[in-house]
Amino acid sequence: AQKVTQAQTEISVVEKEDVTLDCVYETRDTTYYLFWYKQPPSGELVFLIRRNSFDEQNEISGRYSWNFQKSTSSFNFTITASQVVDSAVYFCALSEPARQNTDKLIFGTGTRLQVFP
Amino acid sequence: EPEVTQTPSHQVTQMGQEVILRCVPISNHLYFYWYRQILGQKVEFLVSFYNNEISEKSEIFDDQFSVERPDGSNFTLKIRSTKLEDSAMYFCASMLLRNQPQHFGDGTRLSIL
């Protein structure tokens, strides 16, 4: 079973539209961390946010916001007023530090976001 | 801002040859990782390294793979006898302390011919 599911393979929007990228995770641990990374066309992985399982407060950073809901095991990412520069593949990831001693990241399959002018 | 540096950015190698991918993690970081991403697919964990030893490795990380931190700054991934299916982007990452974000390098694209 997938531990991190990003059901949306590809999303296309027009600039200034809001877009939400879904992430559903699966873990039996009570302590875990969730992450979002951005992979622009140039290929690097850019860290966006980390959330621990005990902090369900939503977070906003400029046009980016994240909605963490333990009840539905989801950690969704919303971009408000999208811009062409937001075009990238976005990965959600999970780490289970109690289960492993390494903090390895378990990635979802990614959502490719294309923002058209 | 300090960053993880990977060299080369692109490596082309004949099947069966050995290849070494190099990484310079952020200088005060203690935990080191290699991941790989086959074209168009998700990023997969290969190996983690802490205190000069492997702390965890995935099923992908078989006897053909090895890692080393020879001089306290470089962190290398060696593939002894490359196969076509080793073609992928390889990412190095480092982390300061447990449960902190991992910072990734720009990756090395490995192409096996």
Coordinates of C-alpha atoms in Angstrom, one line a residue:
Chain A
A1 CA 0.0 0.0 0.0
Q2 CA 1.2 3.5 -0.8
K3 CA 2.2 5.4 2.3
V4 CA 1.9 8.7 0.5
T5 CA -0.7 9.2 -2.1
Q6 CA -0.9 12.1 -4.5
A7 CA -3.9 11.2 -6.6
Q8 CA -3.6 14.1 -8.9
T9 CA -1.0 13.3 -11.5
E10 CA -1.3 16.6 -13.4
I11 CA -3.1 19.8 -12.9
S12 CA -3.4 22.7 -15.3
V13 CA -4.6 26.1 -14.4
V14 CA -4.5 29.6 -15.8
E15 CA -2.5 32.3 -14.0
K16 CA -4.2 33.9 -10.9
E17 CA -6.4 30.8 -10.3
D18 CA -6.1 29.1 -6.9
V19 CA -5.1 25.5 -6.9
T20 CA -5.0 22.8 -4.3
L21 CA -2.7 19.8 -4.4
D22 CA -3.9 16.8 -2.4
C23 CA -1.8 14.5 -0.2
V24 CA -3.1 11.6 1.8
Y25 CA -0.7 9.6 4.0
E26 CA -0.8 6.4 5.9
T27 CA 1.1 5.6 9.1
R28 CA 0.5 3.8 12.3
D29 CA 2.9 6.0 14.2
T30 CA 1.7 8.8 16.5
T31 CA 4.8 10.8 15.8
Y32 CA 5.6 11.6 12.2
Y33 CA 6.5 14.5 9.9
L34 CA 5.1 15.6 6.7
F35 CA 6.8 17.6 4.0
W36 CA 6.2 19.3 0.7
Y37 CA 9.0 19.7 -1.8
K38 CA 8.9 21.5 -5.2
Q39 CA 10.8 20.3 -8.2
P40 CA 10.9 22.9 -10.9
P41 CA 11.8 22.1 -14.5
S42 CA 15.5 22.5 -13.7
G43 CA 15.2 19.4 -11.6
E44 CA 16.4 20.4 -8.1
L45 CA 14.3 19.6 -5.0
V46 CA 13.3 22.6 -3.0
F47 CA 12.0 22.3 0.5
L48 CA 8.8 24.1 1.2
I49 CA 7.4 23.0 4.6
R50 CA 7.7 20.5 7.4
R51 CA 4.9 19.7 9.8
N52 CA 4.9 17.4 12.8
S53 CA 2.0 15.2 13.7
F54 CA 1.2 17.2 16.9
D55 CA 0.8 20.5 15.2
E56 CA -2.5 20.7 13.2
Q57 CA -2.4 24.4 12.8
N58 CA -2.7 25.5 9.2
E59 CA 0.2 27.5 7.9
I60 CA 0.3 30.3 5.4
S61 CA 3.5 31.6 3.8
G62 CA 2.7 34.3 1.2
R63 CA 0.6 32.7 -1.5
Y64 CA 1.2 29.2 -0.1
S65 CA -0.9 27.6 2.5
W66 CA -1.1 24.1 4.0
N67 CA -4.1 22.3 5.6
F68 CA -3.2 19.4 7.8
Q69 CA -6.1 17.2 9.0
K70 CA -5.2 14.2 11.0
S71 CA -8.8 13.0 10.9
T72 CA -8.6 12.4 7.2
S73 CA -4.8 11.8 7.1
S74 CA -4.4 14.6 4.6
F75 CA -1.9 17.4 4.2
N76 CA -3.1 19.5 1.3
F77 CA -1.2 22.4 -0.3
T78 CA -2.9 25.4 -1.8
I79 CA -1.4 28.0 -4.0
T80 CA -3.4 31.2 -4.2
A81 CA -3.3 33.4 -7.3
S82 CA -1.0 31.0 -9.1
Q83 CA 1.8 32.3 -11.3
V84 CA 3.7 30.8 -14.2
V85 CA 6.8 30.4 -11.9
D86 CA 4.7 28.0 -9.8
S87 CA 4.9 25.4 -12.6
A88 CA 6.7 22.4 -11.2
V89 CA 6.2 18.9 -9.8
Y90 CA 5.2 19.0 -6.2
F91 CA 6.0 16.1 -3.9
C92 CA 4.5 15.3 -0.6
A93 CA 6.7 13.2 1.8
L94 CA 6.4 11.4 5.1
S95 CA 9.0 10.5 7.7
E96 CA 8.4 8.1 10.6
P97 CA 11.2 8.7 13.0
A98 CA 10.0 6.3 15.7
R99 CA 9.8 3.4 13.1
Q100 CA 13.2 4.0 11.6
N101 CA 16.3 5.5 13.0
T102 CA 17.0 7.5 9.9
D103 CA 14.3 10.0 9.1
K104 CA 14.3 8.7 5.5
L105 CA 11.7 10.5 3.4
I106 CA 8.9 8.5 1.8
F107 CA 7.7 10.4 -1.2
G108 CA 4.5 10.4 -3.1
T109 CA 4.4 10.2 -6.8
G110 CA 4.1 13.9 -7.3
T111 CA 1.7 16.3 -8.9
R112 CA 2.8 18.2 -12.0
L113 CA 1.3 21.7 -11.9
Q114 CA 1.2 23.7 -15.1
V115 CA 0.3 27.3 -14.8
F116 CA -0.5 29.0 -18.1
P117 CA -0.4 32.7 -18.7
Chain B
E1 CA 22.7 30.4 2.3
P2 CA 24.7 27.1 2.6
E3 CA 23.8 24.5 0.1
V4 CA 24.4 20.9 -0.8
T5 CA 26.7 20.6 -3.9
Q6 CA 26.7 17.6 -6.2
T7 CA 29.2 16.8 -9.0
P8 CA 29.0 16.1 -11.9
S9 CA 25.7 17.4 -12.9
H10 CA 25.5 14.8 -15.7
Q11 CA 27.5 11.6 -16.0
V12 CA 27.4 9.3 -19.0
T13 CA 28.9 5.8 -18.5
Q14 CA 29.1 2.6 -20.4
M15 CA 27.2 -0.4 -18.8
G16 CA 29.4 -2.4 -16.6
Q17 CA 31.6 0.5 -15.7
E18 CA 32.1 1.9 -12.2
V19 CA 30.8 5.3 -11.4
I20 CA 31.3 7.6 -8.4
L21 CA 28.9 10.4 -7.7
R22 CA 30.1 13.1 -5.4
C23 CA 28.3 15.3 -2.9
V24 CA 29.5 18.0 -0.5
P25 CA 26.8 18.3 2.2
I26 CA 26.2 21.4 4.3
S27 CA 29.2 21.7 6.5
N28 CA 27.7 21.3 10.0
H29 CA 25.1 18.7 9.0
L30 CA 25.3 15.2 10.6
Y31 CA 23.0 13.1 8.6
F32 CA 23.5 12.2 4.9
Y33 CA 21.3 10.6 2.3
W34 CA 21.2 9.4 -1.2
Y35 CA 17.9 9.2 -3.2
R36 CA 17.3 8.4 -6.8
Q37 CA 14.5 9.4 -9.2
I38 CA 14.0 7.4 -12.4
L39 CA 12.8 9.8 -15.1
G40 CA 9.2 10.7 -14.6
Q41 CA 8.9 8.7 -11.4
K42 CA 8.9 9.5 -7.7
V43 CA 12.0 10.0 -5.5
E44 CA 13.1 6.9 -3.8
F45 CA 15.3 6.5 -0.7
L46 CA 18.6 4.6 -1.2
V47 CA 20.7 4.9 1.9
S48 CA 21.2 7.0 5.0
F49 CA 24.6 7.6 6.7
Y50 CA 25.4 8.8 10.2
N51 CA 28.4 8.7 12.4
N52 CA 30.5 7.2 9.6
E53 CA 28.3 4.3 9.0
I54 CA 25.2 3.3 7.1
S55 CA 22.1 3.6 9.3
E56 CA 19.6 2.3 6.8
K57 CA 19.5 1.1 3.2
S58 CA 16.7 0.2 0.9
E59 CA 16.2 -2.9 -1.3
I60 CA 17.6 -0.9 -4.2
F61 CA 20.9 -0.5 -2.4
D62 CA 22.4 -3.8 -3.2
D63 CA 26.0 -5.0 -3.2
Q64 CA 26.7 -3.0 -6.3
F65 CA 26.3 0.2 -4.3
S66 CA 28.5 1.7 -1.6
V67 CA 28.8 5.0 0.2
E68 CA 31.8 6.7 1.8
R69 CA 32.6 9.9 3.6
P70 CA 36.3 9.7 3.1
D71 CA 37.5 13.1 4.3
G72 CA 34.8 14.7 6.5
S73 CA 33.5 16.9 3.7
N74 CA 32.7 14.7 0.7
F75 CA 30.0 12.1 0.6
T76 CA 30.2 9.7 -2.3
L77 CA 28.0 7.1 -3.9
K78 CA 29.7 4.4 -5.9
I79 CA 28.1 2.0 -8.2
R80 CA 30.5 -0.8 -9.0
S81 CA 29.2 -2.3 -12.2
T82 CA 26.4 -0.1 -13.7
K83 CA 23.3 -1.5 -15.3
L84 CA 21.0 0.2 -17.8
E85 CA 18.3 0.4 -15.0
D86 CA 20.7 2.5 -12.9
S87 CA 20.0 5.5 -15.3
A88 CA 18.3 8.0 -13.0
M89 CA 18.7 11.3 -11.3
Y90 CA 20.6 10.8 -8.0
F91 CA 20.1 13.3 -5.2
C92 CA 22.2 13.8 -2.2
A93 CA 20.7 15.3 0.9
S94 CA 21.9 16.4 4.3
M95 CA 20.3 17.2 7.6
L96 CA 21.5 19.0 10.7
L97 CA 19.6 17.1 13.4
R98 CA 17.0 14.5 13.5
N99 CA 13.5 15.5 12.4
Q100 CA 14.8 18.6 10.7
P101 CA 14.2 19.2 7.0
Q102 CA 16.6 17.5 4.6
H103 CA 18.3 19.8 2.1
F104 CA 18.9 18.4 -1.3
G105 CA 21.5 19.0 -3.9
D106 CA 20.7 19.8 -7.5
G107 CA 21.2 16.1 -8.4
T108 CA 23.4 14.2 -10.8
R109 CA 21.8 12.8 -13.9
L110 CA 23.3 9.4 -14.6
S111 CA 22.9 7.9 -18.0
I112 CA 24.0 4.4 -18.7
L113 CA 24.7 3.4 -22.3

